[in-house]
Structure formats: C-alpha cells, structure tokens
Coordinates of C-alpha atoms and ligand atoms in Angstrom, one line a residue:
M1 CA -29.6 152.3 121.1
E2 CA -30.6 153.2 124.6
H3 CA -30.0 156.7 126.1
I4 CA -28.9 156.7 129.7
D5 CA -29.2 159.8 131.8
R6 CA -26.6 159.0 134.4
P7 CA -22.9 158.3 134.6
V8 CA -21.6 154.8 133.5
V9 CA -18.7 153.2 135.2
I10 CA -16.8 150.5 133.3
G11 CA -15.1 147.8 135.4
G12 CA -16.2 146.7 138.8
G13 CA -12.8 146.3 140.5
A14 CA -11.6 148.5 143.4
A15 CA -11.4 151.6 141.2
G16 CA -14.9 151.1 139.8
L17 CA -16.4 150.5 143.3
A18 CA -14.8 153.7 144.7
A19 CA -16.0 155.6 141.7
C20 CA -19.6 154.4 142.2
L21 CA -19.5 155.1 145.9
T22 CA -18.3 158.6 145.3
L23 CA -21.0 159.3 142.7
Q24 CA -23.6 157.9 145.0
A25 CA -22.5 160.2 147.8
A26 CA -23.1 163.2 145.5
G27 CA -26.6 162.0 144.9
M28 CA -26.1 160.3 141.5
S29 CA -27.2 156.8 140.5
P30 CA -24.4 155.3 138.3
L31 CA -24.6 152.3 136.1
L32 CA -21.7 149.9 136.7
L33 CA -20.8 147.6 133.8
E34 CA -18.6 144.6 134.7
A35 CA -17.3 142.0 132.3
S36 CA -17.1 139.0 134.6
D37 CA -19.8 137.3 136.8
R38 CA -18.8 139.1 140.0
L39 CA -17.4 142.4 141.2
G40 CA -13.9 142.8 142.7
G41 CA -11.6 142.4 139.7
R42 CA -8.2 141.3 141.2
L43 CA -9.6 141.1 144.7
R44 CA -10.7 137.5 144.5
T45 CA -11.0 134.6 147.0
E46 CA -11.6 131.0 146.0
Q47 CA -12.3 127.8 147.9
M48 CA -9.8 124.9 147.6
A49 CA -11.2 121.4 147.2
D50 CA -11.5 121.0 151.0
G51 CA -13.2 124.4 151.4
T52 CA -10.2 126.3 152.6
R53 CA -10.4 129.9 151.5
V54 CA -7.5 131.2 149.4
D55 CA -6.9 134.5 147.8
V56 CA -6.2 134.4 144.0
G57 CA -2.7 135.8 144.5
F58 CA -1.6 136.4 148.1
Q59 CA -2.4 140.0 149.0
V60 CA -2.3 142.0 152.2
L61 CA -4.1 145.1 153.2
L62 CA -2.1 147.9 154.8
T63 CA -4.4 149.5 157.4
A64 CA -2.7 152.8 157.0
Y65 CA -3.8 153.1 153.4
P66 CA -5.8 156.4 153.5
E67 CA -8.3 155.1 150.9
L68 CA -9.0 151.9 152.9
K69 CA -9.7 154.1 156.0
R70 CA -12.1 156.2 153.9
W71 CA -14.1 153.3 152.5
V72 CA -13.7 150.2 154.5
D73 CA -14.9 149.2 158.0
M74 CA -11.8 147.2 158.8
S75 CA -12.9 145.7 162.1
A76 CA -16.0 144.2 160.3
L77 CA -13.5 142.2 158.1
E78 CA -12.0 140.6 161.3
P79 CA -8.5 141.3 160.2
V80 CA -5.7 138.9 161.0
R81 CA -2.6 140.9 161.7
F82 CA 0.8 139.9 160.5
V83 CA 3.9 140.5 162.6
P84 CA 5.6 143.6 161.2
G85 CA 8.7 142.0 159.8
A86 CA 9.8 138.6 158.4
R87 CA 11.4 135.3 159.2
I88 CA 14.3 135.0 156.9
H89 CA 16.2 131.7 156.0
K90 CA 19.8 132.4 155.3
G91 CA 23.0 130.4 155.7
G92 CA 21.0 127.3 157.0
R93 CA 19.1 129.0 159.8
W94 CA 16.0 131.1 160.4
R95 CA 16.4 134.7 161.5
T96 CA 13.9 137.3 162.5
L97 CA 13.8 140.8 161.4
A98 CA 11.0 142.9 162.8
D99 CA 10.1 146.5 163.5
P100 CA 11.2 147.0 167.1
R101 CA 9.3 150.3 167.4
R102 CA 6.1 148.2 167.3
R103 CA 7.3 144.9 168.6
P104 CA 9.9 145.7 171.3
G105 CA 10.1 142.0 172.2
T106 CA 11.7 141.3 168.8
L107 CA 14.6 143.8 169.4
P108 CA 17.2 141.2 170.5
A109 CA 16.3 138.8 167.7
T110 CA 16.5 141.6 165.1
L111 CA 19.8 142.9 166.4
T112 CA 21.4 139.5 166.3
S113 CA 19.8 138.4 163.1
G114 CA 22.9 138.8 161.1
I115 CA 20.9 140.4 158.3
G116 CA 22.8 143.4 157.1
T117 CA 25.2 145.4 159.2
W118 CA 24.7 147.7 162.2
A119 CA 25.0 150.6 159.7
D120 CA 22.2 149.1 157.7
R121 CA 19.9 148.8 160.7
F122 CA 20.7 152.4 161.6
R123 CA 20.0 153.5 158.0
M124 CA 16.7 151.6 158.0
L125 CA 15.6 153.4 161.2
R126 CA 16.6 156.7 159.7
L127 CA 14.7 155.9 156.5
V128 CA 11.6 154.9 158.4
L129 CA 11.8 158.2 160.4
E130 CA 12.2 160.1 157.1
V131 CA 9.2 158.6 155.4
M132 CA 7.1 159.2 158.5
R133 CA 7.7 163.0 158.3
G134 CA 5.3 165.2 156.5
S135 CA 2.1 164.1 154.8
A136 CA 1.6 160.8 152.9
E137 CA 1.0 163.0 149.8
D138 CA 4.4 164.6 150.2
V139 CA 6.1 161.2 150.3
Q140 CA 4.1 160.0 147.3
S141 CA 5.3 163.0 145.3
R142 CA 9.1 162.4 145.9
A143 CA 11.1 161.0 143.0
T144 CA 8.3 159.6 140.9
S145 CA 10.7 158.3 138.4
G146 CA 14.0 156.3 138.6
T147 CA 14.1 153.0 140.5
A148 CA 13.7 152.1 144.1
L149 CA 16.8 149.8 143.9
D150 CA 19.0 152.6 142.7
D151 CA 17.6 154.9 145.4
L152 CA 18.4 152.3 148.1
K153 CA 21.9 151.8 146.8
A154 CA 22.4 155.6 146.8
R155 CA 21.3 155.7 150.4
G156 CA 24.2 153.5 151.3
F157 CA 22.5 150.2 152.2
S158 CA 24.9 147.3 151.8
E159 CA 24.4 144.8 149.0
G160 CA 23.8 142.0 151.6
F161 CA 21.0 143.9 153.3
I162 CA 19.4 144.9 150.0
R163 CA 19.5 141.3 148.8
D164 CA 18.6 139.5 152.0
F165 CA 15.8 141.8 153.2
L166 CA 14.8 144.9 151.1
Q167 CA 14.8 143.2 147.7
S168 CA 13.5 139.9 149.2
F169 CA 10.6 141.5 151.1
F170 CA 9.6 144.2 148.6
S171 CA 9.9 142.0 145.5
G172 CA 6.9 140.1 146.9
I173 CA 5.0 143.4 147.4
F174 CA 5.7 144.8 143.9
L175 CA 6.0 141.4 142.2
D176 CA 9.2 142.7 140.7
K177 CA 12.5 141.2 141.7
A178 CA 14.6 144.1 140.3
L179 CA 12.7 146.7 142.4
T180 CA 12.0 148.9 139.5
P181 CA 9.1 150.9 140.9
P182 CA 10.0 154.6 141.4
P183 CA 11.4 155.6 144.8
A184 CA 8.2 157.4 145.6
Q185 CA 6.2 154.2 145.4
F186 CA 8.7 152.4 147.6
L187 CA 8.9 155.2 150.2
Y188 CA 5.1 155.5 150.3
T189 CA 4.7 151.8 150.8
L190 CA 7.3 151.8 153.5
R191 CA 5.4 154.6 155.3
M192 CA 2.3 152.5 155.0
F193 CA 4.0 149.5 156.5
A194 CA 5.6 151.6 159.2
S195 CA 2.5 153.4 160.3
G196 CA -0.2 150.7 160.3
D197 CA -0.9 147.0 160.4
V198 CA -0.4 144.4 157.7
V199 CA -3.6 142.3 157.6
R200 CA -5.7 139.8 155.8
P201 CA -9.5 139.7 156.3
A202 CA -10.5 136.5 158.0
G203 CA -12.7 135.6 155.0
G204 CA -10.1 136.5 152.5
V205 CA -9.5 139.6 150.4
E206 CA -12.8 139.4 148.6
A207 CA -14.6 140.1 151.9
L208 CA -13.6 143.7 151.3
V209 CA -15.5 143.6 148.0
H210 CA -18.6 142.2 149.6
Q211 CA -18.5 145.0 152.1
L212 CA -18.2 147.7 149.5
Q213 CA -20.8 146.0 147.2
G214 CA -23.2 146.1 150.2
K215 CA -23.0 149.9 150.1
L216 CA -24.0 150.3 146.4
E217 CA -27.5 151.3 147.2
R218 CA -28.0 153.7 144.3
T219 CA -25.8 152.0 141.8
E220 CA -27.2 149.6 139.2
V221 CA -24.8 146.7 138.7
R222 CA -24.9 144.8 135.4
L223 CA -22.5 141.8 135.4
Q224 CA -21.3 139.9 132.3
Q225 CA -21.3 143.1 130.3
R226 CA -18.0 143.3 128.6
V227 CA -17.5 146.6 126.9
V228 CA -15.8 146.3 123.5
S229 CA -15.7 149.9 122.5
F230 CA -16.8 153.3 123.4
E231 CA -16.5 156.6 121.6
S232 CA -18.2 160.0 122.2
G233 CA -20.4 158.6 124.9
H234 CA -21.5 155.6 122.8
I235 CA -20.9 152.3 124.6
L236 CA -21.0 148.9 122.9
T237 CA -20.8 145.5 124.7
E238 CA -19.8 142.1 123.4
H239 CA -23.5 141.0 123.6
G240 CA -24.6 143.8 121.4
A241 CA -25.9 146.3 124.0
D242 CA -25.6 149.8 122.7
W243 CA -25.8 152.7 125.1
V244 CA -25.3 156.4 125.0
A245 CA -24.2 158.0 128.3
P246 CA -23.5 161.6 129.3
Q247 CA -20.4 160.7 131.3
I248 CA -18.2 157.6 131.4
I249 CA -15.6 156.6 134.0
C250 CA -13.4 153.9 132.4
T251 CA -11.3 151.9 134.9
V252 CA -9.9 149.6 132.2
P253 CA -7.2 151.7 130.6
S254 CA -6.6 149.2 127.8
L255 CA -10.0 150.0 126.4
L256 CA -8.9 153.5 125.6
D257 CA -7.5 154.1 122.1
G258 CA -4.1 155.8 121.8
R259 CA -2.8 154.9 125.2
P260 CA 0.4 152.9 125.6
P261 CA -0.3 149.3 126.5
V262 CA -0.1 148.4 130.2
R263 CA 2.9 146.3 131.0
W264 CA 2.3 143.8 133.8
H265 CA 4.1 141.9 136.5
G266 CA 2.7 138.4 136.9
C267 CA 3.0 135.8 139.7
L268 CA 2.4 132.2 140.5
N269 CA 0.7 131.4 143.8
V270 CA 0.9 127.8 145.0
V271 CA -0.5 126.0 148.1
F272 CA 1.7 123.1 149.0
A273 CA 0.9 120.3 151.5
T274 CA 3.3 120.5 154.4
S275 CA 4.2 118.4 157.4
E276 CA 6.3 121.2 158.8
R277 CA 5.5 122.9 162.1
S278 CA 4.3 126.4 161.4
F279 CA 6.0 129.6 162.7
G280 CA 3.2 129.8 165.4
K281 CA 2.3 133.4 164.4
P282 CA 1.3 135.1 161.2
I283 CA 4.6 136.2 159.7
I284 CA 5.9 136.3 156.2
G285 CA 8.8 133.9 155.4
L286 CA 11.5 135.0 153.0
L287 CA 14.1 132.9 151.2
P288 CA 16.7 135.3 149.8
E289 CA 18.9 132.4 148.6
A290 CA 16.0 131.0 146.6
H291 CA 15.8 131.2 142.8
S292 CA 12.0 131.4 142.5
V293 CA 10.0 131.8 145.8
T294 CA 9.6 135.4 146.8
N295 CA 7.6 134.8 150.0
F296 CA 5.5 132.3 151.8
H297 CA 3.4 131.8 154.9
F298 CA 1.9 129.0 156.8
M299 CA -1.8 129.2 156.3
E300 CA -2.5 127.7 159.7
D301 CA -0.8 130.8 161.3
V302 CA -3.3 133.1 159.5
Q303 CA -6.4 131.0 159.0
G304 CA -6.3 128.5 162.0
A305 CA -7.6 125.0 161.6
E306 CA -8.6 125.3 157.9
G307 CA -5.0 126.2 157.0
Q308 CA -3.4 123.3 158.9
G309 CA -0.8 121.5 156.8
K310 CA -0.8 124.1 154.1
L311 CA 2.0 126.4 153.0
N312 CA 1.2 129.3 150.7
A313 CA 4.1 130.5 148.5
T314 CA 4.4 133.1 145.8
A315 CA 6.8 133.5 142.9
V316 CA 7.2 136.3 140.4
L317 CA 6.6 134.9 136.9
E318 CA 7.7 136.6 133.7
Y319 CA 5.6 136.5 130.6
G320 CA 6.0 133.2 128.8
Q321 CA 7.7 131.4 131.8
N322 CA 6.6 127.8 132.1
V323 CA 4.2 127.3 135.0
D324 CA 4.9 123.6 135.7
G325 CA 8.6 124.3 135.7
A326 CA 8.1 127.2 138.1
V327 CA 6.1 125.1 140.5
L328 CA 9.0 122.5 140.6
A329 CA 11.4 125.4 141.2
M330 CA 9.3 126.7 144.1
Q331 CA 9.2 123.2 145.6
S332 CA 12.9 122.8 145.4
D333 CA 13.5 126.3 146.9
L334 CA 11.3 125.5 149.9
R335 CA 13.0 122.1 150.4
A336 CA 16.4 123.7 150.1
A337 CA 15.3 125.8 153.1
G338 CA 14.5 122.7 155.0
L339 CA 10.8 123.0 154.6
A340 CA 9.0 119.7 154.1
V341 CA 6.5 120.4 151.3
G342 CA 4.6 117.8 149.3
E343 CA 1.9 117.8 146.7
V344 CA 0.4 120.9 145.1
L345 CA -3.1 121.4 146.7
W346 CA -4.0 124.5 144.7
K347 CA -2.4 127.0 142.3
A348 CA -3.1 130.2 140.5
H349 CA -1.2 131.9 137.7
I350 CA -1.9 135.6 137.5
P351 CA -0.1 137.0 134.5
E352 CA -1.6 140.5 135.0
A353 CA -1.2 141.0 138.7
L354 CA 0.3 144.5 139.1
P355 CA 1.0 147.1 136.5
A356 CA 4.8 147.7 135.9
M357 CA 5.1 151.4 136.1
R358 CA 8.3 153.5 135.4
E359 CA 6.5 156.6 136.7
V360 CA 3.8 156.8 139.3
R361 CA 1.0 159.4 139.2
P362 CA -0.1 159.4 142.8
A363 CA -2.5 162.3 142.8
M364 CA -4.1 161.5 139.4
A365 CA -4.7 165.2 139.0
Q366 CA -5.9 164.8 135.4
P367 CA -8.4 162.0 135.2
K368 CA -10.5 163.8 132.5
I369 CA -9.6 162.6 129.0
S370 CA -12.2 164.5 127.1
E371 CA -15.6 166.0 127.6
G372 CA -17.6 163.5 129.7
L373 CA -14.8 160.8 129.7
Y374 CA -12.7 160.0 132.8
I375 CA -10.1 157.4 133.5
A376 CA -9.2 155.4 136.6
G377 CA -7.6 152.1 137.7
D378 CA -4.3 151.3 139.4
A379 CA -2.5 151.3 136.0
T380 CA -3.3 155.0 135.7
A381 CA -1.9 155.9 139.1
A382 CA 0.3 153.4 141.0
P383 CA 0.4 149.6 141.5
S384 CA -1.6 149.2 144.7
L385 CA -5.1 148.8 146.1
D386 CA -4.8 152.2 147.7
A387 CA -4.0 153.8 144.4
A388 CA -6.8 151.9 142.6
L389 CA -9.4 153.2 145.1
R390 CA -8.0 156.7 145.0
S391 CA -8.0 156.8 141.2
G392 CA -11.7 155.8 141.2
R393 CA -12.6 158.4 143.8
V394 CA -10.6 161.2 142.0
A395 CA -12.2 160.4 138.6
A396 CA -15.7 160.6 140.1
E397 CA -14.9 163.8 141.9
A398 CA -13.7 165.4 138.7
L399 CA -16.9 164.2 137.0
I400 CA -19.1 165.7 139.8
Q401 CA -17.2 169.0 139.7
S402 CA -17.5 169.2 135.9
K403 CA -21.3 168.5 136.1
R404 CA -21.8 171.1 138.8
S405 CA -20.0 173.7 136.8
T406 CA -22.0 173.1 133.7
T407 CA -25.4 172.7 135.4
P408 CA -27.2 176.0 135.4
Ligands
FAD1 C1 -1.6 138.7 143.1 C2 -1.8 140.1 143.5 C3 -1.3 140.6 144.7 C4 -1.5 141.9 145.0 N1 -1.0 142.4 146.2 C5 -1.4 143.6 146.7 C6 -1.0 144.0 148.0 O1 -0.5 143.2 148.7 N2 -1.3 145.3 148.3 C7 -2.0 146.1 147.5 O2 -2.2 147.3 147.9 N3 -2.4 145.7 146.3 C8 -2.1 144.5 145.8 N4 -2.5 144.1 144.6 C9 -3.1 145.1 143.7 C10 -4.6 145.3 143.9 O3 -5.3 144.1 144.0 C11 -5.0 146.1 142.6 O4 -4.2 147.3 142.5 C12 -6.5 146.5 142.6 O5 -7.3 145.5 143.0 C13 -6.8 147.0 141.2 O6 -8.1 147.5 141.1 P1 -8.6 148.1 139.7 O7 -10.1 148.4 139.8 O8 -7.7 149.2 139.2 O9 -8.4 146.9 138.6 P2 -9.1 145.5 138.5 O10 -9.2 144.9 139.8 O11 -8.3 144.8 137.5 O12 -10.6 145.8 138.0 C14 -10.9 146.0 136.7 C15 -12.3 145.4 136.5 O13 -12.8 145.7 135.1 C16 -13.3 144.5 134.6 N5 -13.2 144.6 133.1 C17 -12.1 144.4 132.4 N6 -12.3 144.6 131.1 C18 -13.6 145.0 131.0 C19 -14.4 145.4 129.9 N7 -14.0 145.4 128.6 N8 -15.7 145.7 130.2 C20 -16.2 145.8 131.5 N9 -15.4 145.4 132.5 C21 -14.2 145.0 132.3 C22 -12.6 143.4 135.2 O14 -13.3 142.2 135.1 C23 -12.4 143.9 136.6 O15 -13.4 143.5 137.4 C24 -2.3 142.8 144.2 C25 -2.9 142.3 143.0 C26 -2.7 140.9 142.7 C27 -3.4 140.4 141.5

C-alpha cells in the first residue's frame, strides 16, 4: 500500500482534465489515473486506412460554451466553422434553413424553405431572443425536468416544423430522437448555438485533448490504470496497485456504490464513399424523412482534400440494435435522398455516447459525496462537453475550498 499526499483524479476525459487544471492552478500536483492508453475519453480522433482523420462519433464544439472559453485556445485548434443552420432534404428537394441574424445572405432561402410556417419562423426568432436574455446560468436553471419536446409543443411550434427541423437537428445533438432532455438543456444548447460558432478543430476533436494535456505541467499522469474500487480514500487498480489518497475526484460515476446506473444514448457513425458533389461549404445535412440517419456532412466541405469523396453520417442506435442492419438502413436513407453513396470506408459504434438524463444539474452545487470524495463527469451534470468540463472544475474547486478551510 502506498500513501499519496496529493489529490487523485480518476478518469482522464474532459472532466478529469478540467479537474487537474483547476487543482494545478491552486498550486496542487494531482495524480491522474486513466484506464485506457491515452487521455481524452470520448474526445477521440482516429485515422482511416488512407490517413483521413475522423472523430469517433461526429462531435462539434460550440465556441460559446463558457468552459471552452475558460480552458481552450480555440484559434490554436484552427477551427473550421459550420454554417449556422442546415440543408434539409424534404419532398424531393434540398432546402436551406439558416440563422439570418448571422448569415443575412441566407434570409431569402430560409424564408422560402417551406420548412414550417411563417408563425414557426416567428416563434423560433422569439425563442432565440428569449434564450439570449439574462445569463447562461439563468437559462440552464429553467425547467430542469420535463422534456424538450413537450416544451416545444407547448410553445406552439407546428408538428411539421418540430419534425422537419427541431427534432431532426437536435436529435443529432442529443442523440435522442424523442428529444427527452429537459427544456433547460435544450434552451441552453440553443443559446450556445445562437451566440457562437459551431466548429470542428482542423485536426479533429482530439486536438483539444492534446492542447489541454500540454498544460498538465504539475499533474502526474498514469495511463492504463483502471480503478476497480475505492473506499475511504483507498484506491485499488486492476493491476493490483493499492493507494491511499487524502482526496479523490472520481469522474466515472459508475464506480461509486449506491448510485443509480447511468443510462446511455448510443450512436453509429459511418463514413461512406460518395461520388456526390459536396454542398461546397461546411453545413450539416438533415433527412427528416429518413428512418435512421440523423445528420450527415460531406467531409470534403470540412476537411478539404483528405475528405474528398467521403460522406460522414450518424444514426442514433438503441441498445441491442443490430449494427450491420443499421448501416444498411443508413445507406438506404441516403440513397432515398438522392445521395450516391457506396462502400463503407469506416465505422464506429459508440453505445455509451451521451448520458440520457431526465434531470440536468447544471451548476453541480454538491460535488462532495463524503469527506475527501468528490464526483464529476457529464453524467453528473448534463450531456455535453461544456458540462463535463464544468463538473471537473467545480469538483476541484470544492476540494480546494475544503482543504483551505481545514488547513490551519
Ligand atoms: C459520439 C459523441 C458525440 C458527441 N457530441 C457532442 C457535441 O457535439 N457537443 C458536446 O458538447 N458534447 C458532445 N459529446 C459529449 C462529450 O464528448 C462528453 O460529454 C465529454 O467528452 C465527457 O467527458 P467526461 O470526462 O465526463 O467522460 P469521458 O470522456 O467518458 O471520460 C471518462 C474517462 O475515464 C476513464 N475511465 C473509465 N473507467 C475508468 C476506471 N475504472 N479507472 C480509471 N479511468 C477510467 C475513461 O477511459 C475516460 O478516459 C459527444 C460524445 C460522443 C461520444
């Protein structure tokens, strides 16, 4: 048994990284234990057989996320900006719906898109103005239970607009076709979309991890250290390491006894070969009439030459759903929309992509579980990168506060 005289952080995803950076800033030198062979958790980028970089599950960064602003030098990631809106295939033709406040040139196309009614577009504008009022924290604290879908219906949006745009767009964001996240999560996300850019780092989402990792000057990182249990400050790993630490921040909620199991939304991400001409700009494509595909983009529009001839599509996948069958369903959805897609070049099935939460706890006011034990991770707060980073920071701040109050 080894006694450690500094905080231990379990899990090196976004929450663990933010926790370590916060502890470092307070002069501490945490020990970070990560089960896998690299940091980043769900922020992962791979290379396809031909070297094209692809994120393991299509993800975007919203530059308005307060925690991204706090920790990340976005310009160093060479962000590629998506057009704020979507290209939607409906009734046999492509239509554009974009935010005319930020892309005035798209106003005529948006007004004549035929997606929703005039009243829907007016309600949408009113909703955007509503979520932009007050602070981001205020918006996060509104209606933390209930479902986003019921809230949108109550606001009077037509069934067609909900189906063709809101549900189609946001099911890809929440990986949940039924839009069950609480209204607060939806409204907060809408505010983030409306007040900043939607980007992908040129090198893929893992570039963000490398940037944060480069700042871990006072943190000792130990990889391939899967923690199997911890109790009263006593940490055991699968390879038999046995440590006693004064404080622990656990970013893997499933390790804690007595907590309800995390329910997950899963997805399937497939890169198809395509002979189709791309949209010519980075924009998300939606197929509201599809059975399986939630969104797609032409990789050439986002990644230039390396993405040529590749279409990246995502489908929400429920537990137990057959992956091969889902790939065929995606192919047939894309073809039904007139998109010439061919062989599968790459695919990833991510069964535990986003926590399914009936209630969000945006502020994570109570990260302290017991003396010396703190909890973080998106599943303890809300399903987003912003919430994961915030949960790590808030847990570390609570630890620092407690240490200061007990240090003579
Ligand atoms: C496909 C997909 C799409 C997404 N899209 C978006 C998006 O567009 N926008 C957005 O904001 N968010 C998105 N997210 C969510 C975002 O990526 C996550 O919220 C965030 O990365 C979670 O960070 P975390 O630290 O809480 O958890 P994780 O990233 O899961 O980190 C947990 C870490 O703990 C390690 N670990 C697990 N068990 C142990 C153990 N026993 N001992 C030690 N270490 C352990 C894991 O290996 C991992 O590194 C998406 C996620 C996915 C997968």
